[in-house]
Short mmCIF file of C-alpha atoms in Angstrom, two decimals:
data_model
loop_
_atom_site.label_atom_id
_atom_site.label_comp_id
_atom_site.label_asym_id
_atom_site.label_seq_id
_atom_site.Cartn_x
_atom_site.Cartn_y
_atom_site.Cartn_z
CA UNK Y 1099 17.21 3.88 -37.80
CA UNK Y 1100 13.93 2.53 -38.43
CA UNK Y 1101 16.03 -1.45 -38.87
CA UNK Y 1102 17.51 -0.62 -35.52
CA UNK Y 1103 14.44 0.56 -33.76
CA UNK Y 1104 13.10 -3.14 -34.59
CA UNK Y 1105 15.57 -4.55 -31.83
CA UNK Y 1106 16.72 -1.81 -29.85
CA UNK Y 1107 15.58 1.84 -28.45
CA UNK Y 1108 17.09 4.56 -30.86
CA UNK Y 1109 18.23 7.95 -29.77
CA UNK Y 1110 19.62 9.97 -32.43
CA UNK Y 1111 20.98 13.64 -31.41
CA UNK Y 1112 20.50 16.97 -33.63
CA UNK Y 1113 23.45 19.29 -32.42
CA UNK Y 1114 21.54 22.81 -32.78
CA UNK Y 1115 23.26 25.15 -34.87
CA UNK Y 1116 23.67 22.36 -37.74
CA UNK Y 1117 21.80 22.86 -41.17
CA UNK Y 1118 18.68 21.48 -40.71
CA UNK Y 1119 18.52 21.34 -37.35
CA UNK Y 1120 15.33 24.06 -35.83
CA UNK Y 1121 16.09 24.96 -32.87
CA UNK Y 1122 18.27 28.14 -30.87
CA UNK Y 1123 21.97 27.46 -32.20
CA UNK Y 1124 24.56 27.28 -29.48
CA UNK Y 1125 25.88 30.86 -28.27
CA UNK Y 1126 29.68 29.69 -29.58
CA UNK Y 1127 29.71 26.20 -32.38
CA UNK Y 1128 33.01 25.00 -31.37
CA UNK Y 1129 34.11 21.44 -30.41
CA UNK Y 1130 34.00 21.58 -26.78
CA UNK Y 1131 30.39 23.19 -26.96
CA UNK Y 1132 29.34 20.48 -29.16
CA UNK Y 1133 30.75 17.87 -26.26
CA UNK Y 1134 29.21 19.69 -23.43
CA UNK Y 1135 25.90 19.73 -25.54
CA UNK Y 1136 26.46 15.56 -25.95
CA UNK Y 1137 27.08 15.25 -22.48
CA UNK Y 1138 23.76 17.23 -21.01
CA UNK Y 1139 22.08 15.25 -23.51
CA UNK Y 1140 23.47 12.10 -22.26
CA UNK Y 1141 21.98 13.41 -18.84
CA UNK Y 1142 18.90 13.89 -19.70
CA UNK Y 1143 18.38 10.69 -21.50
CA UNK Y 1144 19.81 8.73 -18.50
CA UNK Y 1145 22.62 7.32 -21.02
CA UNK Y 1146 25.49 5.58 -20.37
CA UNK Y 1147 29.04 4.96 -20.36
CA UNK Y 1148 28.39 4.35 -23.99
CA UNK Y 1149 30.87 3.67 -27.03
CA UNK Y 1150 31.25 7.13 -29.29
CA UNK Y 1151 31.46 6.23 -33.68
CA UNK Y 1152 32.13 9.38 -34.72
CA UNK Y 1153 32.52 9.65 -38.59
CA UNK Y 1154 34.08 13.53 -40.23
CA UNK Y 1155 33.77 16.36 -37.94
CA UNK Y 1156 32.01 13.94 -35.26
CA UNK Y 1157 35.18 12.14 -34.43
CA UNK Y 1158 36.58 15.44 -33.75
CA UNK Y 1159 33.44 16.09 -31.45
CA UNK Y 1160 33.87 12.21 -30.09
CA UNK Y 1161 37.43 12.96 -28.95
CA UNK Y 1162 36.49 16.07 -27.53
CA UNK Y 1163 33.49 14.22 -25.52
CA UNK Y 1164 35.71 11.21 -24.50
CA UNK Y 1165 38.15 13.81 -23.25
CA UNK Y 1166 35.86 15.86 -21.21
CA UNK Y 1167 33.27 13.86 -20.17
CA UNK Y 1168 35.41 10.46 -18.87
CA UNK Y 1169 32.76 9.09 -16.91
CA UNK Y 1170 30.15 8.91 -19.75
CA UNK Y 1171 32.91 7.75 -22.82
CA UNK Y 1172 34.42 4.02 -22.62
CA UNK Y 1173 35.50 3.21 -26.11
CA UNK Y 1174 35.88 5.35 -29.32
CA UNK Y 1175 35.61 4.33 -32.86
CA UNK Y 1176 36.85 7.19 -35.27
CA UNK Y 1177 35.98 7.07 -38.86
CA UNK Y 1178 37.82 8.99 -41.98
CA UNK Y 1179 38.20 11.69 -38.80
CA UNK Y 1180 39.42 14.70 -38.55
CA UNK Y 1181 40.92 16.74 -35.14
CA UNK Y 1182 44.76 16.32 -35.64
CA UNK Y 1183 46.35 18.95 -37.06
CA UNK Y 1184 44.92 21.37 -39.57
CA UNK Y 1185 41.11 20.52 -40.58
CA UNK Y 1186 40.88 19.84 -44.73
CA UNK Y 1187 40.03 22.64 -46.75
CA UNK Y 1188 35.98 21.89 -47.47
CA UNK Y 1189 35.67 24.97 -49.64
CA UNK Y 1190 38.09 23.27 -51.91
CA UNK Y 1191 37.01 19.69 -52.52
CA UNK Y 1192 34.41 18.83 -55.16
CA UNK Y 1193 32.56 15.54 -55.32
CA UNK Y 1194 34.09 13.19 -57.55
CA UNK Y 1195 32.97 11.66 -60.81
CA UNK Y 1196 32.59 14.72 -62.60
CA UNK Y 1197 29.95 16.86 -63.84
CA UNK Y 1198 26.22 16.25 -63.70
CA UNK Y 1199 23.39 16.16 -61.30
CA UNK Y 1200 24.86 14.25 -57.67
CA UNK Y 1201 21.75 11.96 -58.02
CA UNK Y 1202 23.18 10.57 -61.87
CA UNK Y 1203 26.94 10.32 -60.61
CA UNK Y 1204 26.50 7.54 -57.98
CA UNK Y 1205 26.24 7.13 -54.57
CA UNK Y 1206 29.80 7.69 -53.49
CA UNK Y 1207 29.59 11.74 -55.30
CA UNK Y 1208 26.05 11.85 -53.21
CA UNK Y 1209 27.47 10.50 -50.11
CA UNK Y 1210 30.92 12.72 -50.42
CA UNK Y 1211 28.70 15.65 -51.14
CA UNK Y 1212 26.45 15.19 -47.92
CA UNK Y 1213 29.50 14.61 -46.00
CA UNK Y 1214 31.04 17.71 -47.15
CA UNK Y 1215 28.08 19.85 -46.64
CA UNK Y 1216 27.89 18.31 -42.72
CA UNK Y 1217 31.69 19.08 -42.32
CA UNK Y 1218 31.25 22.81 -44.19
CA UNK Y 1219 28.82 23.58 -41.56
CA UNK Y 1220 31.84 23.97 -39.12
CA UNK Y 1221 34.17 25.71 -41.17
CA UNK Y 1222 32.37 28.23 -43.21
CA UNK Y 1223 34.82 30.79 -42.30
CA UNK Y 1224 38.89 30.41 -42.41
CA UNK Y 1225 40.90 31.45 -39.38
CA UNK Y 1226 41.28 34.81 -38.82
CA UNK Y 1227 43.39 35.64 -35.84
CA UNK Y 1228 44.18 38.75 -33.87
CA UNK Y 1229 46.24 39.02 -30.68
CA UNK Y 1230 47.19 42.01 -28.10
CA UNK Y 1231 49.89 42.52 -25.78
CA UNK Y 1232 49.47 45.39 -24.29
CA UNK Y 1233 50.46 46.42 -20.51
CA UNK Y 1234 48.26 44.19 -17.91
CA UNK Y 1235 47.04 41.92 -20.92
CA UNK Y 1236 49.36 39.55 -21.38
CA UNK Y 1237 47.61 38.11 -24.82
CA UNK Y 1238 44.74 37.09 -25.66
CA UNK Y 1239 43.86 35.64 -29.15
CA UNK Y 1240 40.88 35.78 -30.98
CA UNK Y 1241 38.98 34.19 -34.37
CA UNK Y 1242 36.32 34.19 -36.76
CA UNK Y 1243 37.03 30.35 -37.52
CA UNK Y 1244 34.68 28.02 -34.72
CA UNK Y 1245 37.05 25.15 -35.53
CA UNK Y 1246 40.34 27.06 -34.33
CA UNK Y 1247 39.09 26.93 -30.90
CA UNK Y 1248 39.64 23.53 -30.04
CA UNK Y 1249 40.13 22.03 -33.64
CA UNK Y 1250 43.23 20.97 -33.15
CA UNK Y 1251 42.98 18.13 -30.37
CA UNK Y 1252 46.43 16.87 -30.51
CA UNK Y 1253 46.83 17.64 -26.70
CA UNK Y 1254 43.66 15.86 -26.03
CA UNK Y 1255 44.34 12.68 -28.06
CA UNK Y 1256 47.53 12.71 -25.81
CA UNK Y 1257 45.69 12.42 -22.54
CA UNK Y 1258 43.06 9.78 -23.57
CA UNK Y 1259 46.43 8.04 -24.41
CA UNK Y 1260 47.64 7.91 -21.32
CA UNK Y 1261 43.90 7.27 -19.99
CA UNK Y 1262 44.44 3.91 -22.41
CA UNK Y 1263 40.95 4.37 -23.62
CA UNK Y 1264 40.46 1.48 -26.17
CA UNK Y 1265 39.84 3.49 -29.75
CA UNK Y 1266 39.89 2.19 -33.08
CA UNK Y 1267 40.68 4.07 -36.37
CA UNK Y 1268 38.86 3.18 -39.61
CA UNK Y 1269 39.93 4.92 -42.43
CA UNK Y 1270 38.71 4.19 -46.28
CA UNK Y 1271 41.00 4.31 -49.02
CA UNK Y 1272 39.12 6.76 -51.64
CA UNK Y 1273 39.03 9.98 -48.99
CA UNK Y 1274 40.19 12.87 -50.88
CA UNK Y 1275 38.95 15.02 -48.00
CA UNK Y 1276 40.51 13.32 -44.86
CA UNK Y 1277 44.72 12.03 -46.30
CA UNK Y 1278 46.13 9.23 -45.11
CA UNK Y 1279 48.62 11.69 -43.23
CA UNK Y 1280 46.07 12.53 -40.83
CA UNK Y 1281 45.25 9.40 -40.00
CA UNK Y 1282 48.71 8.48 -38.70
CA UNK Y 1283 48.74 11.66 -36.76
CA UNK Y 1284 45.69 10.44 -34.98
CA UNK Y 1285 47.06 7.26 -34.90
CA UNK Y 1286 50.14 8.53 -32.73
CA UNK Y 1287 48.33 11.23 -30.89
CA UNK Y 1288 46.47 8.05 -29.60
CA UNK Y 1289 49.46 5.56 -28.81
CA UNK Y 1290 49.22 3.22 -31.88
CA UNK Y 1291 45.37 2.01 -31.39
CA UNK Y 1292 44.13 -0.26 -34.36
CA UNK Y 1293 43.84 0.48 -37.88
CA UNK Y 1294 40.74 -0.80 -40.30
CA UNK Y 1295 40.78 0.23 -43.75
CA UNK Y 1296 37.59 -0.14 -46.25
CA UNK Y 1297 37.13 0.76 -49.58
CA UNK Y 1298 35.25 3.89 -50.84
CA UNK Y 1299 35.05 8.22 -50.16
CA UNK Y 1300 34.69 10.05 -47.32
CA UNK Y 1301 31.35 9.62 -47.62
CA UNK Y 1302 31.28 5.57 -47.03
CA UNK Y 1303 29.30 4.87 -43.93
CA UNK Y 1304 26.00 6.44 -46.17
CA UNK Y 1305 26.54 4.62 -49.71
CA UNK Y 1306 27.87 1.55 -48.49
CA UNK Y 1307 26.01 0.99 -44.91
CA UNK Y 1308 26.37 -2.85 -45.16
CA UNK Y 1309 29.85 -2.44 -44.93
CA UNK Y 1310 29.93 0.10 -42.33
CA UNK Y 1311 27.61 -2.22 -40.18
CA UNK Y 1312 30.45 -4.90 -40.95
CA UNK Y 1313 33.37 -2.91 -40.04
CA UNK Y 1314 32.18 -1.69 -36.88
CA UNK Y 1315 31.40 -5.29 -35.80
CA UNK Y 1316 34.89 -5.82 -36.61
CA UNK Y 1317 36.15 -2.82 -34.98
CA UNK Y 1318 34.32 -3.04 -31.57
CA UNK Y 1319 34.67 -7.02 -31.40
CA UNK Y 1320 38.51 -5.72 -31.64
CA UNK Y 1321 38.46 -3.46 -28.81
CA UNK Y 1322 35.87 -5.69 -26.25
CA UNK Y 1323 38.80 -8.12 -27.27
CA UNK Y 1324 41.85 -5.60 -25.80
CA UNK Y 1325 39.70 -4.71 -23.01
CA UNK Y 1326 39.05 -7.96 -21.44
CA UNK Y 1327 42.42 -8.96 -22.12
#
Protein backbone atom coordinates (compact mmCIF):
# COMPACT_ATOMS: atom_id res chain seq x y z
CA UNK A 1 0.00 0.00 0.00
CA UNK A 2 2.62 2.26 0.99
CA UNK A 3 4.27 1.62 -3.17
CA UNK A 4 0.81 2.54 -4.29
CA UNK A 5 0.23 5.52 -2.11
CA UNK A 6 3.48 6.95 -4.00
CA UNK A 7 1.27 7.42 -7.26
CA UNK A 8 -2.16 7.15 -6.32
CA UNK A 9 -4.72 7.84 -3.23
CA UNK A 10 -5.21 4.44 -1.31
CA UNK A 11 -8.38 3.41 0.37
CA UNK A 12 -8.26 0.12 1.89
CA UNK A 13 -11.64 -1.19 3.69
CA UNK A 14 -11.75 -3.24 7.15
CA UNK A 15 -15.18 -5.16 6.95
CA UNK A 16 -16.09 -5.05 10.87
CA UNK A 17 -16.68 -8.28 12.28
CA UNK A 18 -13.27 -9.66 10.68
CA UNK A 19 -10.32 -10.74 13.06
CA UNK A 20 -8.53 -7.87 13.63
CA UNK A 21 -10.74 -5.51 12.70
CA UNK A 22 -11.97 -3.04 16.19
CA UNK A 23 -14.89 -1.88 15.65
CA UNK A 24 -19.03 -3.00 16.33
CA UNK A 25 -19.31 -6.27 14.06
CA UNK A 26 -22.24 -6.25 11.72
CA UNK A 27 -25.68 -7.38 13.41
CA UNK A 28 -25.74 -10.59 10.71
CA UNK A 29 -21.82 -11.46 8.75
CA UNK A 30 -23.27 -12.78 5.67
CA UNK A 31 -22.42 -11.92 2.02
CA UNK A 32 -25.00 -9.51 1.19
CA UNK A 33 -24.22 -7.55 4.54
CA UNK A 34 -20.69 -7.49 3.64
CA UNK A 35 -21.86 -5.85 0.01
CA UNK A 36 -24.21 -3.42 1.52
CA UNK A 37 -21.32 -2.49 4.01
CA UNK A 38 -18.92 -1.99 0.57
CA UNK A 39 -21.46 -0.06 -0.98
CA UNK A 40 -22.18 2.68 2.03
CA UNK A 41 -18.57 2.77 2.14
CA UNK A 42 -18.27 3.49 -1.44
CA UNK A 43 -20.77 6.42 -0.52
CA UNK A 44 -19.11 7.87 1.84
CA UNK A 45 -15.82 7.96 0.14
CA UNK A 46 -17.43 9.47 -3.01
CA UNK A 47 -16.08 6.25 -5.01
CA UNK A 48 -16.79 5.14 -8.16
CA UNK A 49 -17.99 2.83 -10.66
CA UNK A 50 -14.81 1.08 -9.77
CA UNK A 51 -13.36 -2.46 -10.86
CA UNK A 52 -13.89 -5.18 -7.78
CA UNK A 53 -10.38 -7.95 -7.38
CA UNK A 54 -11.72 -9.99 -5.03
CA UNK A 55 -9.32 -12.87 -3.98
CA UNK A 56 -11.02 -16.13 -1.40
CA UNK A 57 -14.10 -15.20 0.34
CA UNK A 58 -13.86 -11.53 -1.28
CA UNK A 59 -14.80 -12.71 -4.71
CA UNK A 60 -17.74 -14.17 -3.12
CA UNK A 61 -18.37 -10.63 -1.47
CA UNK A 62 -17.32 -8.96 -5.10
CA UNK A 63 -20.08 -10.92 -6.85
CA UNK A 64 -22.44 -10.20 -4.29
CA UNK A 65 -21.50 -6.26 -4.58
CA UNK A 66 -21.48 -6.31 -8.45
CA UNK A 67 -24.88 -7.92 -8.16
CA UNK A 68 -26.49 -5.56 -5.83
CA UNK A 69 -24.98 -2.50 -6.21
CA UNK A 70 -24.89 -2.20 -10.42
CA UNK A 71 -24.34 1.33 -10.52
CA UNK A 72 -21.12 1.35 -8.39
CA UNK A 73 -19.50 -2.27 -10.02
CA UNK A 74 -18.19 -2.15 -13.83
CA UNK A 75 -15.74 -4.97 -14.10
CA UNK A 76 -14.85 -7.95 -11.78
CA UNK A 77 -11.67 -9.79 -11.43
CA UNK A 78 -12.13 -13.04 -9.25
CA UNK A 79 -9.16 -14.75 -7.87
CA UNK A 80 -8.85 -18.63 -6.56
CA UNK A 81 -12.78 -17.56 -5.56
CA UNK A 82 -15.18 -19.09 -3.99
CA UNK A 83 -19.37 -18.49 -4.19
CA UNK A 84 -20.44 -21.39 -6.56
CA UNK A 85 -21.62 -24.17 -5.03
CA UNK A 86 -20.60 -25.49 -1.64
CA UNK A 87 -17.76 -23.25 0.13
CA UNK A 88 -14.36 -25.61 0.88
CA UNK A 89 -14.16 -27.12 4.09
CA UNK A 90 -11.48 -24.54 6.00
CA UNK A 91 -11.56 -26.61 9.16
CA UNK A 92 -10.04 -29.32 7.10
CA UNK A 93 -7.13 -27.97 5.10
CA UNK A 94 -3.66 -27.62 6.63
CA UNK A 95 -0.90 -25.52 5.17
CA UNK A 96 1.35 -27.39 3.09
CA UNK A 97 4.98 -28.32 3.44
CA UNK A 98 4.67 -30.08 6.52
CA UNK A 99 5.48 -29.64 10.02
CA UNK A 100 7.34 -26.76 11.62
CA UNK A 101 6.92 -23.18 12.50
CA UNK A 102 4.82 -21.30 9.18
CA UNK A 103 7.70 -18.70 9.26
CA UNK A 104 10.57 -21.84 8.43
CA UNK A 105 8.20 -23.58 5.77
CA UNK A 106 8.11 -20.77 3.13
CA UNK A 107 6.06 -18.24 2.02
CA UNK A 108 3.45 -20.18 0.13
CA UNK A 109 2.52 -22.36 3.90
CA UNK A 110 2.51 -18.54 5.42
CA UNK A 111 0.49 -17.12 2.72
CA UNK A 112 -2.04 -20.37 2.57
CA UNK A 113 -2.23 -20.10 6.30
CA UNK A 114 -3.26 -16.28 6.33
CA UNK A 115 -5.60 -17.00 3.62
CA UNK A 116 -7.20 -19.70 5.47
CA UNK A 117 -7.50 -17.89 8.67
CA UNK A 118 -9.30 -14.75 6.50
CA UNK A 119 -11.65 -17.37 4.84
CA UNK A 120 -12.26 -19.34 8.49
CA UNK A 121 -13.50 -16.12 9.75
CA UNK A 122 -16.73 -16.74 7.67
CA UNK A 123 -17.28 -20.21 8.26
CA UNK A 124 -16.49 -21.00 11.80
CA UNK A 125 -19.63 -22.84 12.14
CA UNK A 126 -21.10 -25.66 9.57
CA UNK A 127 -24.69 -25.37 8.40
CA UNK A 128 -27.14 -26.21 10.64
CA UNK A 129 -30.62 -25.97 9.27
CA UNK A 130 -34.10 -26.11 10.70
CA UNK A 131 -37.39 -25.53 8.87
CA UNK A 132 -41.30 -25.35 9.94
CA UNK A 133 -44.39 -25.85 8.16
CA UNK A 134 -46.87 -25.39 10.22
CA UNK A 135 -50.54 -23.89 9.42
CA UNK A 136 -50.16 -20.02 8.22
CA UNK A 137 -46.24 -20.50 7.98
CA UNK A 138 -45.57 -21.77 4.94
CA UNK A 139 -41.59 -22.39 5.77
CA UNK A 140 -39.18 -20.65 6.83
CA UNK A 141 -35.53 -21.91 7.17
CA UNK A 142 -33.04 -21.06 9.47
CA UNK A 143 -28.94 -21.51 10.25
CA UNK A 144 -26.10 -21.21 12.41
CA UNK A 145 -23.71 -21.13 9.24
CA UNK A 146 -23.35 -16.99 7.99
CA UNK A 147 -22.18 -18.38 4.64
CA UNK A 148 -25.52 -20.43 3.93
CA UNK A 149 -27.32 -17.28 3.60
CA UNK A 150 -26.24 -16.14 0.41
CA UNK A 151 -23.08 -18.43 -0.05
CA UNK A 152 -24.15 -19.98 -2.76
CA UNK A 153 -24.40 -17.19 -5.59
CA UNK A 154 -25.09 -19.34 -8.48
CA UNK A 155 -28.37 -17.34 -9.16
CA UNK A 156 -26.47 -14.19 -8.93
CA UNK A 157 -23.54 -15.10 -11.23
CA UNK A 158 -26.51 -15.87 -13.63
CA UNK A 159 -27.86 -12.36 -13.72
CA UNK A 160 -24.50 -10.45 -13.99
CA UNK A 161 -24.38 -12.88 -17.02
CA UNK A 162 -27.01 -11.67 -18.65
CA UNK A 163 -25.97 -7.99 -17.40
CA UNK A 164 -22.60 -9.02 -19.65
CA UNK A 165 -20.50 -7.49 -16.98
CA UNK A 166 -16.87 -8.01 -18.24
CA UNK A 167 -15.22 -10.48 -15.34
CA UNK A 168 -12.16 -12.34 -15.47
CA UNK A 169 -11.25 -15.57 -13.55
CA UNK A 170 -7.68 -16.18 -12.31
CA UNK A 171 -7.14 -19.26 -10.80
CA UNK A 172 -3.50 -20.72 -9.62
CA UNK A 173 -2.63 -24.16 -10.07
CA UNK A 174 -1.36 -25.25 -6.37
CA UNK A 175 -5.00 -24.35 -4.55
CA UNK A 176 -5.81 -27.21 -2.45
CA UNK A 177 -8.51 -25.05 -0.88
CA UNK A 178 -10.43 -23.61 -3.94
CA UNK A 179 -10.51 -27.15 -6.93
CA UNK A 180 -10.37 -26.57 -10.23
CA UNK A 181 -14.16 -27.77 -10.25
CA UNK A 182 -15.22 -24.65 -8.82
CA UNK A 183 -13.68 -22.66 -11.00
CA UNK A 184 -15.57 -23.97 -14.04
CA UNK A 185 -18.75 -23.60 -12.13
CA UNK A 186 -17.99 -19.96 -11.83
CA UNK A 187 -16.84 -19.97 -15.10
CA UNK A 188 -20.41 -21.07 -16.45
CA UNK A 189 -22.45 -19.35 -13.84
CA UNK A 190 -20.76 -16.31 -15.60
CA UNK A 191 -21.20 -17.20 -19.46
CA UNK A 192 -17.62 -18.38 -20.29
CA UNK A 193 -15.62 -15.03 -19.18
CA UNK A 194 -11.71 -15.47 -19.42
CA UNK A 195 -9.52 -17.78 -17.71
CA UNK A 196 -5.76 -16.83 -16.28
CA UNK A 197 -3.93 -19.41 -14.56
CA UNK A 198 -0.59 -18.70 -12.35
CA UNK A 199 1.44 -20.82 -10.47
CA UNK A 200 1.37 -21.21 -6.63
CA UNK A 201 -1.47 -21.83 -3.35
CA UNK A 202 -4.34 -20.23 -2.50
CA UNK A 203 -2.44 -17.96 -0.86
CA UNK A 204 -0.54 -16.39 -4.12
CA UNK A 205 -1.47 -12.77 -4.40
CA UNK A 206 0.64 -12.37 -0.69
CA UNK A 207 3.93 -14.56 -1.44
CA UNK A 208 4.23 -13.84 -4.91
CA UNK A 209 2.83 -10.02 -5.28
CA UNK A 210 5.02 -9.36 -8.39
CA UNK A 211 3.12 -11.77 -10.10
CA UNK A 212 -0.17 -10.83 -8.90
CA UNK A 213 0.62 -7.15 -9.97
CA UNK A 214 1.46 -8.89 -13.45
CA UNK A 215 -1.57 -10.90 -13.81
CA UNK A 216 -3.97 -8.33 -13.06
CA UNK A 217 -2.36 -6.07 -15.72
CA UNK A 218 -2.99 -8.90 -17.87
CA UNK A 219 -6.38 -9.56 -16.72
CA UNK A 220 -7.86 -5.98 -16.79
CA UNK A 221 -5.89 -4.99 -20.12
CA UNK A 222 -8.11 -8.21 -21.22
CA UNK A 223 -11.36 -6.96 -20.22
CA UNK A 224 -10.78 -2.83 -21.18
CA UNK A 225 -9.95 -4.88 -24.45
CA UNK A 226 -13.73 -6.76 -24.62
CA UNK A 227 -15.27 -3.67 -23.48
CA UNK A 228 -14.25 -1.27 -26.07
CA UNK A 229 -14.67 -3.80 -28.57
Amino acid sequence: MAQLARSCRVYAPAIPGFAGVPDRPLDKRTVADCAAWLGRFLGAAGLGPVTLVGHSFGGALAIRAAHDLPDRIVRLVLVNSVGAGAWPDVNGATPPLGDGPLWERGAEALGDALSLRMLASTTRTRPTTTSRHDVGDPGSVGSTDPTARGGDLTAELHRLAQRRLPVALVWSRGDRLVPWASVESLRAGLGGPPVFTVAGGHGWPITDPECFGHTMRTALDRLHTEVAS
